[in-house]
Amino acid sequence: MNKRLLQIVDENREEVIRRRAEMKKKNDIEYHRKLAEYLHANMPVEKKKIK
């Protein structure tokens, strides 16, 4: 493969990785919000100590 083609492939890969990271971040925020709501709704009243 010539260098120009490799450069294009690299740029595309970076773009894909960046998009995936943005989607993952958005999904993680949504996931953690839902998880927090779920856990809050289903937690026993007692507090658990985290150490």
C-alpha atoms as an extended CHARMM CRD file, in Angstrom:
* protein
*
        51  EXT
         1         1  MET       CA              0.0000000000        0.0000000000        0.0000000000  PROA      1               0.0000000000
         2         2  ASN       CA              1.2340000000        3.4860000000       -0.7050000000  PROA      2               0.0000000000
         3         3  LYS       CA              1.6300000000        6.1190000000        2.0010000000  PROA      3               0.0000000000
         4         4  ARG       CA             -1.3620000000        8.2220000000        0.9280000000  PROA      4               0.0000000000
         5         5  LEU       CA             -3.6710000000        5.2380000000        1.1740000000  PROA      5               0.0000000000
         6         6  LEU       CA             -2.2760000000        4.3470000000        4.5830000000  PROA      6               0.0000000000
         7         7  GLN       CA             -2.8210000000        7.9440000000        5.7120000000  PROA      7               0.0000000000
         8         8  ILE       CA             -6.4690000000        7.8210000000        4.6070000000  PROA      8               0.0000000000
         9         9  VAL       CA             -6.9490000000        4.5090000000        6.4030000000  PROA      9               0.0000000000
        10        10  ASP       CA             -5.4070000000        5.9650000000        9.5760000000  PROA      10              0.0000000000
        11        11  GLU       CA             -7.6230000000        9.0530000000        9.4340000000  PROA      11              0.0000000000
        12        12  ASN       CA            -10.7010000000        6.9020000000        8.9520000000  PROA      12              0.0000000000
        13        13  ARG       CA             -9.6940000000        4.6810000000       11.8390000000  PROA      13              0.0000000000
        14        14  GLU       CA             -9.2370000000        7.6960000000       14.1130000000  PROA      14              0.0000000000
        15        15  GLU       CA            -12.6300000000        9.0630000000       13.0840000000  PROA      15              0.0000000000
        16        16  VAL       CA            -14.3090000000        5.7200000000       13.7780000000  PROA      16              0.0000000000
        17        17  ILE       CA            -12.5770000000        5.4110000000       17.1490000000  PROA      17              0.0000000000
        18        18  ARG       CA            -13.5830000000        8.9670000000       18.0690000000  PROA      18              0.0000000000
        19        19  ARG       CA            -17.2090000000        8.3570000000       17.0710000000  PROA      19              0.0000000000
        20        20  ARG       CA            -17.2870000000        5.0990000000       18.9940000000  PROA      20              0.0000000000
        21        21  ALA       CA            -15.8420000000        6.8380000000       22.0480000000  PROA      21              0.0000000000
        22        22  GLU       CA            -18.5070000000        9.5600000000       21.8670000000  PROA      22              0.0000000000
        23        23  MET       CA            -21.2890000000        6.9910000000       21.5070000000  PROA      23              0.0000000000
        24        24  LYS       CA            -19.8740000000        4.9210000000       24.3370000000  PROA      24              0.0000000000
        25        25  LYS       CA            -19.6250000000        7.9770000000       26.5630000000  PROA      25              0.0000000000
        26        26  LYS       CA            -23.2410000000        8.8980000000       25.8320000000  PROA      26              0.0000000000
        27        27  ASN       CA            -24.3690000000        5.3100000000       26.3650000000  PROA      27              0.0000000000
        28        28  ASP       CA            -22.3450000000        5.0130000000       29.5760000000  PROA      28              0.0000000000
        29        29  ILE       CA            -23.9520000000        8.1590000000       31.0030000000  PROA      29              0.0000000000
        30        30  GLU       CA            -27.4120000000        6.8570000000       30.0950000000  PROA      30              0.0000000000
        31        31  TYR       CA            -26.5510000000        3.3950000000       31.4390000000  PROA      31              0.0000000000
        32        32  HSD       CA            -25.2060000000        4.7040000000       34.7500000000  PROA      32              0.0000000000
        33        33  ARG       CA            -28.2350000000        6.9730000000       35.1850000000  PROA      33              0.0000000000
        34        34  LYS       CA            -30.6150000000        4.0440000000       34.6430000000  PROA      34              0.0000000000
        35        35  LEU       CA            -28.4970000000        1.7850000000       36.8360000000  PROA      35              0.0000000000
        36        36  ALA       CA            -28.4890000000        4.3860000000       39.6200000000  PROA      36              0.0000000000
        37        37  GLU       CA            -32.2830000000        4.7370000000       39.3960000000  PROA      37              0.0000000000
        38        38  TYR       CA            -32.6930000000        0.9580000000       39.4340000000  PROA      38              0.0000000000
        39        39  LEU       CA            -30.3520000000        0.4740000000       42.3760000000  PROA      39              0.0000000000
        40        40  HSD       CA            -31.9370000000        3.3610000000       44.2680000000  PROA      40              0.0000000000
        41        41  ALA       CA            -35.3860000000        1.8300000000       43.7740000000  PROA      41              0.0000000000
        42        42  ASN       CA            -34.2110000000       -1.6400000000       44.8510000000  PROA      42              0.0000000000
        43        43  MET       CA            -31.7450000000       -0.8150000000       47.6190000000  PROA      43              0.0000000000
        44        44  PRO       CA            -32.5320000000       -1.8130000000       51.1650000000  PROA      44              0.0000000000
        45        45  VAL       CA            -32.7270000000        1.1970000000       53.4730000000  PROA      45              0.0000000000
        46        46  GLU       CA            -29.5330000000        0.3050000000       55.3560000000  PROA      46              0.0000000000
        47        47  LYS       CA            -26.4080000000        2.0780000000       54.1540000000  PROA      47              0.0000000000
        48        48  LYS       CA            -23.5120000000       -0.0330000000       53.0010000000  PROA      48              0.0000000000
        49        49  LYS       CA            -20.0490000000        1.1330000000       53.9600000000  PROA      49              0.0000000000
        50        50  ILE       CA            -17.6300000000        1.2120000000       51.0360000000  PROA      50              0.0000000000
        51        51  LYS       CA            -14.0140000000        0.7830000000       52.0090000000  PROA      51              0.0000000000
